[in-house]
CSV table of C-alpha atoms in Angstrom, one decimal:
chain,number,residue,atom,x,y,z
A,142,MET,CA,45.8,8.1,66.2
A,143,PHE,CA,45.5,10.8,63.5
A,144,ASP,CA,47.3,14.1,63.0
A,145,ARG,CA,45.2,17.2,63.8
A,146,PHE,CA,46.6,19.5,61.1
A,147,ARG,CA,43.8,22.1,62.0
A,148,ARG,CA,45.6,23.0,65.2
A,149,THR,CA,47.9,25.2,63.3
A,150,ARG,CA,45.2,26.6,61.0
A,151,ILE,CA,42.5,27.8,63.4
A,152,ASN,CA,44.4,30.9,64.6
A,153,THR,CA,45.2,33.6,62.0
A,154,THR,CA,48.6,34.6,63.6
A,155,LEU,CA,49.6,30.9,63.9
A,156,ARG,CA,48.8,30.3,60.2
A,157,LYS,CA,51.2,33.1,59.3
A,158,LEU,CA,53.9,31.8,61.6
A,159,VAL,CA,53.9,28.4,60.0
A,160,ARG,CA,53.4,29.7,56.4
A,161,GLU,CA,56.1,28.0,54.2
A,162,THR,CA,56.0,30.3,51.1
A,163,ASN,CA,55.7,34.1,50.8
A,164,VAL,CA,55.7,36.6,48.0
A,165,THR,CA,57.3,40.0,48.5
A,166,THR,CA,58.0,43.0,46.2
A,167,ASP,CA,61.7,41.9,46.3
A,168,ASP,CA,60.7,38.9,44.3
A,169,LEU,CA,59.3,40.8,41.3
A,170,ILE,CA,60.6,42.3,38.1
A,171,TYR,CA,58.3,44.6,36.1
A,172,PRO,CA,58.5,44.5,32.3
A,173,LEU,CA,58.4,47.9,30.4
A,174,PHE,CA,58.1,48.5,26.7
A,175,VAL,CA,59.9,51.6,25.5
A,176,ARG,CA,59.8,53.4,22.1
A,177,SER,CA,61.1,56.7,20.8
A,178,GLY,CA,59.0,59.9,21.0
A,179,GLU,CA,57.6,62.0,23.8
A,180,GLY,CA,54.4,61.8,25.8
A,181,ILE,CA,53.6,58.4,24.4
A,182,LYS,CA,51.6,55.9,26.5
A,183,THR,CA,49.6,53.6,24.4
A,184,GLU,CA,47.6,50.8,26.0
A,185,VAL,CA,47.8,47.3,24.4
A,186,ALA,CA,44.3,46.1,23.6
A,187,SER,CA,45.2,42.4,24.3
A,188,MET,CA,47.0,43.3,27.6
A,189,PRO,CA,44.9,45.7,29.7
A,190,GLY,CA,47.1,47.9,31.9
A,191,VAL,CA,50.2,47.3,29.8
A,192,TYR,CA,51.6,50.1,27.6
A,193,GLN,CA,54.1,51.1,25.0
A,194,MET,CA,55.8,54.2,26.4
A,195,SER,CA,58.2,56.8,25.4
A,196,ILE,CA,61.2,57.3,27.7
A,197,ASP,CA,59.7,60.3,29.5
A,198,GLU,CA,56.7,58.1,30.4
A,199,VAL,CA,58.9,55.2,31.5
A,200,LEU,CA,60.6,57.6,33.9
A,201,LYS,CA,57.2,58.5,35.4
A,202,GLU,CA,56.4,54.9,35.7
A,203,CYS,CA,59.6,54.2,37.5
A,204,ALA,CA,58.7,56.9,40.1
A,205,HIS,CA,55.3,55.3,40.6
A,206,ILE,CA,56.5,51.7,41.0
A,207,GLN,CA,59.3,52.7,43.4
A,208,LYS,CA,56.5,54.2,45.7
A,209,LEU,CA,54.9,50.7,45.6
A,210,GLY,CA,58.2,49.1,46.7
A,211,LEU,CA,59.2,47.8,43.3
A,212,ASN,CA,62.8,48.4,42.3
A,213,SER,CA,63.5,46.0,39.4
A,214,ILE,CA,62.5,46.4,35.8
A,215,ILE,CA,63.2,44.6,32.5
A,216,LEU,CA,63.3,46.8,29.4
A,217,PHE,CA,62.1,45.8,25.9
A,218,GLY,CA,62.7,48.2,23.0
A,219,ILE,CA,60.5,49.0,20.0
A,220,PRO,CA,62.5,50.8,17.4
A,221,ASP,CA,61.2,53.1,14.7
A,222,VAL,CA,63.1,51.3,12.0
A,223,LYS,CA,63.7,47.6,11.7
A,224,ASP,CA,66.0,45.7,9.3
A,225,SER,CA,67.4,42.2,8.7
A,226,ILE,CA,70.0,42.3,11.5
A,227,GLY,CA,68.2,44.6,14.1
A,228,SER,CA,70.7,47.5,13.7
A,229,ASP,CA,68.9,49.6,16.3
A,230,SER,CA,69.9,47.2,19.0
A,231,LEU,CA,73.5,47.4,17.9
A,232,CYS,CA,73.7,51.2,18.2
A,233,GLU,CA,74.7,53.2,21.3
A,234,HIS,CA,71.9,55.7,20.4
A,235,GLY,CA,69.3,52.9,19.9
A,236,ILE,CA,66.1,52.9,21.9
A,237,ILE,CA,67.3,50.4,24.6
A,238,ALA,CA,70.6,52.0,25.2
A,239,SER,CA,69.0,55.5,25.4
A,240,ALA,CA,66.3,54.2,27.8
A,241,VAL,CA,68.8,52.6,30.1
A,242,ARG,CA,70.9,55.7,30.3
A,243,GLU,CA,67.9,57.9,31.2
A,244,VAL,CA,66.5,55.5,33.8
A,245,LYS,CA,69.8,55.1,35.5
A,246,LYS,CA,70.4,58.9,35.5
A,247,ALA,CA,67.0,59.6,37.1
A,248,TYR,CA,66.8,56.5,39.3
A,249,PRO,CA,70.3,55.2,40.1
A,250,ASP,CA,68.9,52.7,42.5
A,251,MET,CA,66.5,51.2,40.0
A,252,PHE,CA,67.8,47.7,39.0
A,253,VAL,CA,67.6,47.7,35.2
A,254,VAL,CA,67.6,44.4,33.4
A,255,THR,CA,67.8,44.4,29.6
A,256,ASP,CA,66.2,41.8,27.3
A,257,LEU,CA,68.9,40.9,24.8
A,258,CYS,CA,67.3,39.6,21.6
A,259,PHE,CA,66.6,40.7,18.0
A,260,CYS,CA,63.0,39.8,17.4
A,261,GLU,CA,61.7,43.3,18.3
A,262,TYR,CA,64.4,44.9,16.1
A,263,THR,CA,64.3,42.8,12.9
A,264,ASP,CA,61.9,43.3,9.9
A,265,HIS,CA,61.4,39.5,9.8
A,266,GLY,CA,60.5,39.2,13.6
A,267,HIS,CA,63.0,36.3,14.3
A,268,CYS,CA,65.6,36.3,17.0
A,269,GLY,CA,68.7,36.7,14.9
A,270,ILE,CA,70.3,36.7,11.4
A,271,ILE,CA,68.3,34.5,9.0
A,272,ASP,CA,69.9,31.6,7.2
A,273,GLU,CA,68.2,32.1,3.9
A,274,GLU,CA,68.8,28.5,2.7
A,275,ASN,CA,67.1,26.9,5.7
A,276,GLN,CA,64.8,29.8,6.5
A,277,THR,CA,65.7,29.7,10.2
A,278,VAL,CA,68.0,31.7,12.4
A,279,ASN,CA,71.8,31.2,11.8
A,280,ASN,CA,72.9,30.4,15.3
A,281,ASP,CA,76.6,31.2,15.2
A,282,ALA,CA,76.2,34.4,13.1
A,283,THR,CA,73.6,35.6,15.7
A,284,LEU,CA,76.1,34.9,18.5
A,285,GLU,CA,78.5,37.4,17.0
A,286,ILE,CA,76.0,40.3,17.0
A,287,SER,CA,74.6,39.2,20.4
A,288,ALA,CA,78.0,39.9,21.9
A,289,GLN,CA,77.9,43.4,20.3
A,290,GLN,CA,74.5,44.0,21.7
A,291,ALA,CA,75.6,43.0,25.2
A,292,ILE,CA,78.5,45.5,25.2
A,293,ILE,CA,76.0,48.3,24.1
A,294,HIS,CA,73.8,47.4,27.1
A,295,ALA,CA,76.7,47.3,29.5
A,296,LYS,CA,78.1,50.6,28.4
A,297,ALA,CA,74.7,52.2,28.8
A,298,GLY,CA,74.6,51.1,32.4
A,299,ALA,CA,72.4,47.9,32.5
A,300,ASP,CA,72.6,46.1,35.8
A,301,MET,CA,71.9,42.7,34.3
A,302,ILE,CA,71.6,41.3,30.8
A,303,ALA,CA,69.0,38.7,29.9
A,304,PRO,CA,69.5,37.0,26.5
A,305,SER,CA,66.2,35.5,25.4
A,306,GLY,CA,66.9,34.2,21.8
A,307,MET,CA,67.6,30.6,22.8
A,308,MET,CA,70.8,30.4,20.7
A,309,ASP,CA,73.1,27.5,21.5
A,310,GLY,CA,76.3,28.8,23.2
A,311,ILE,CA,74.9,32.3,23.9
A,312,ILE,CA,75.9,32.4,27.6
A,313,GLN,CA,79.5,31.4,27.0
A,314,THR,CA,79.7,34.0,24.1
A,315,LEU,CA,78.3,36.8,26.2
A,316,ARG,CA,80.4,35.9,29.3
A,317,ASP,CA,83.6,35.9,27.2
A,318,ALA,CA,82.7,39.2,25.5
A,319,LEU,CA,81.7,41.0,28.7
A,320,ASP,CA,84.7,39.8,30.6
A,321,GLU,CA,87.1,40.9,27.8
A,322,ALA,CA,85.5,44.3,27.8
A,323,GLY,CA,85.9,44.7,31.5
A,324,TYR,CA,82.4,43.9,32.6
A,325,GLU,CA,83.2,40.7,34.5
A,326,ASN,CA,80.9,41.7,37.3
A,327,LEU,CA,77.8,42.2,35.1
A,328,PRO,CA,75.5,39.3,35.7
A,329,ILE,CA,73.7,37.3,33.0
A,330,MET,CA,70.1,36.0,33.6
A,331,SER,CA,69.6,33.4,30.9
A,332,TYR,CA,66.3,32.5,29.4
A,333,SER,CA,67.7,29.1,29.8
A,334,THR,CA,64.5,27.0,29.3
A,335,LYS,CA,62.2,29.0,26.9
A,336,PHE,CA,59.4,27.0,25.2
A,337,ALA,CA,58.0,27.6,21.8
A,338,SER,CA,54.7,28.4,23.4
A,339,GLY,CA,51.2,29.6,22.4
A,340,TYR,CA,51.1,31.7,25.5
A,341,TYR,CA,53.2,34.5,23.9
A,342,GLY,CA,50.5,35.9,21.6
A,343,PRO,CA,49.7,39.2,23.3
A,344,PHE,CA,53.5,40.0,23.8
A,345,ARG,CA,53.9,40.1,20.0
A,346,ASP,CA,51.2,42.8,20.0
A,347,VAL,CA,53.0,45.0,22.5
A,348,ALA,CA,56.5,44.3,21.2
A,349,GLU,CA,55.5,44.3,17.5
A,350,SER,CA,57.6,41.1,17.0
A,351,THR,CA,55.4,38.6,15.2
A,352,PRO,CA,57.5,36.6,12.8
A,353,SER,CA,56.8,37.4,9.2
A,354,PHE,CA,57.2,33.8,8.2
A,355,GLY,CA,57.3,30.4,10.0
A,356,ASP,CA,57.6,30.2,13.8
A,357,ARG,CA,60.3,29.9,16.4
A,358,ALA,CA,60.1,26.2,17.0
A,359,SER,CA,63.5,25.5,15.4
A,360,TYR,CA,65.3,27.3,18.2
A,361,GLN,CA,62.8,27.5,21.1
A,362,MET,CA,62.0,24.4,23.1
A,363,ASP,CA,59.4,21.8,22.4
A,364,PRO,CA,56.8,22.1,25.1
A,365,ALA,CA,56.6,18.3,25.3
A,366,ASN,CA,60.3,17.8,26.5
A,367,ARG,CA,60.9,17.8,30.2
A,368,ARG,CA,64.4,16.2,30.3
A,369,GLU,CA,65.6,18.5,27.5
A,370,ALA,CA,64.2,21.4,29.5
A,371,VAL,CA,66.4,20.5,32.5
A,372,ALA,CA,69.4,19.9,30.2
A,373,GLU,CA,69.1,23.4,28.7
A,374,SER,CA,69.3,25.1,32.0
A,375,VAL,CA,72.1,22.9,33.3
A,376,SER,CA,74.1,23.7,30.2
A,377,ASP,CA,73.6,27.4,30.7
A,378,GLU,CA,74.7,27.1,34.3
A,379,MET,CA,77.9,25.4,33.1
A,380,GLN,CA,78.5,28.2,30.6
A,381,GLY,CA,78.4,30.8,33.3
A,382,ALA,CA,74.8,32.0,33.7
A,383,ASP,CA,74.2,33.6,37.0
A,384,ILE,CA,70.4,33.2,37.1
A,385,LEU,CA,68.3,30.7,35.1
A,386,MET,CA,64.8,31.0,33.8
A,387,VAL,CA,61.7,29.1,32.8
A,388,LYS,CA,59.3,30.7,30.3
A,389,PRO,CA,56.3,30.4,30.3
A,390,VAL,CA,55.6,29.3,33.9
A,391,LEU,CA,51.9,28.5,34.5
A,392,ALA,CA,51.9,25.3,32.4
A,393,TYR,CA,55.5,24.4,33.3
A,394,LEU,CA,55.6,24.3,37.1
A,395,ASP,CA,56.8,20.7,36.9
A,396,VAL,CA,59.8,21.9,34.9
A,397,VAL,CA,60.4,24.7,37.4
A,398,ARG,CA,60.6,22.3,40.3
A,399,GLU,CA,62.9,19.8,38.5
A,400,ILE,CA,65.3,22.5,37.3
A,401,LYS,CA,65.4,23.9,40.9
A,402,ASP,CA,66.3,20.4,42.1
A,403,ASN,CA,69.1,20.0,39.5
A,404,THR,CA,70.9,23.3,39.6
A,405,SER,CA,72.6,25.5,42.2
A,406,LYS,CA,71.7,28.9,40.6
A,407,PRO,CA,68.8,31.2,41.5
A,408,LEU,CA,65.7,30.5,39.3
A,409,CYS,CA,63.5,33.1,37.6
A,410,VAL,CA,60.1,32.5,36.0
A,411,TYR,CA,58.5,34.6,33.4
A,412,ASN,CA,54.7,35.0,33.9
A,413,VAL,CA,54.0,35.7,30.3
A,414,SER,CA,51.5,37.8,28.3
A,415,GLY,CA,49.0,35.0,27.6
A,416,GLU,CA,48.9,34.0,31.2
A,417,TYR,CA,48.4,37.7,32.2
A,418,ALA,CA,45.7,38.2,29.6
A,419,MET,CA,43.7,35.1,30.6
A,420,LEU,CA,43.6,36.1,34.2
A,421,LYS,CA,42.7,39.7,33.4
A,422,MET,CA,39.8,38.5,31.1
A,423,ALA,CA,38.5,36.1,33.7
A,424,GLY,CA,38.6,38.9,36.3
A,425,SER,CA,36.9,41.4,34.1
A,426,GLN,CA,34.0,38.9,33.5
A,427,GLY,CA,33.5,38.3,37.2
A,428,LEU,CA,34.4,34.6,36.7
A,429,ILE,CA,37.0,34.6,39.5
A,430,ASP,CA,37.9,36.5,42.6
A,431,TYR,CA,40.7,38.3,40.7
A,432,ASP,CA,42.9,39.5,43.6
A,433,ARG,CA,42.7,36.1,45.4
A,434,VAL,CA,43.5,34.1,42.3
A,435,LEU,CA,46.4,36.5,41.4
A,436,MET,CA,48.1,36.0,44.7
A,437,GLU,CA,47.4,32.3,44.7
A,438,THR,CA,49.1,32.1,41.2
A,439,MET,CA,52.2,34.1,42.5
A,440,LEU,CA,52.4,31.7,45.5
A,441,SER,CA,52.4,28.7,43.1
A,442,PHE,CA,55.4,30.1,41.3
A,443,LYS,CA,57.3,30.5,44.5
A,444,ARG,CA,56.2,27.2,45.9
A,445,ALA,CA,57.4,25.4,42.7
A,446,GLY,CA,60.9,26.8,43.3
A,447,ALA,CA,61.0,30.3,41.7
A,448,ASP,CA,63.3,32.9,43.4
A,449,ILE,CA,62.3,35.7,41.0
A,450,ILE,CA,59.1,36.4,39.1
A,451,ILE,CA,58.9,38.6,36.0
A,452,THR,CA,55.3,39.6,35.7
A,453,TYR,CA,53.0,42.2,34.2
A,454,HIS,CA,51.0,41.9,37.4
A,455,ALA,CA,53.9,43.3,39.5
A,456,LYS,CA,52.1,46.6,40.3
A,457,GLU,CA,48.9,44.9,41.3
A,458,VAL,CA,50.8,42.4,43.5
A,459,ALA,CA,52.7,45.3,45.2
A,460,GLU,CA,49.4,47.1,45.9
A,461,LEU,CA,47.8,44.0,47.3
A,462,LEU,CA,50.9,43.4,49.5
A,463,LYS,CA,50.7,46.9,50.9
A,464,LYS,CA,47.1,46.2,52.0
């Protein structure tokens, strides 16, 4: 005797009743890139539909996405002036702090996540203070200014902080600093397993954060290492991370599943710029049924174990869900 799996597939309603995995707008965080000025909305050539925006345009975008049912954003800042330590990110009047205040004033219910790093703010494009002797990021010196940046974000009104620099000990450092400053209820979403990936190329165009020398392989993860990937996230959980993350996601779904099976924390995945650009290019050339492949991709993230998806596709997914 064999199983007749088709019995639960023939009827459309029954297929929905037994569906194991679903994507909703509540799963999505939409990235926004903000810079100073007014009336600025500049599309990024390598990422169609993604823009650098001034704060006034970000506010318009927030109004639009709320109508689509999206209520979570992650902000990345592009300062006018960059220096060796990313001073703009350490200033209460810097681009991110200013953007957070304006968004929270206009849309108090918008959940605002801030990316906490230095690559967008430094003239060298790396994620912290440079150790000149070894030509890499000085981990412990970067921890000190990361704590300063976290307090700036908290004071501005951020709802969650997401450190992305892959510095050892960053979660413990930020948790201690935030608790001491009275922000013990502010959650931290750690970029706990972030690979030194080739999928980030277009992001560096929009964030203007390409390293001026070398690469980030000395502090981001080797794409070949599965066990270390799990250990990174487990370590951040033990340090106090409230949410963990895998970035990129498409080539690392095995890692997503294994981390999900080895931690008790909610898990976010970052559907990164290169993944976005490839799908957009294939769709524009008529090589795929774009809408269908987009939703299939989102389902694969959820099926692998993701609770949250950061994606540049968020508006498109929301529009498809409304249909």
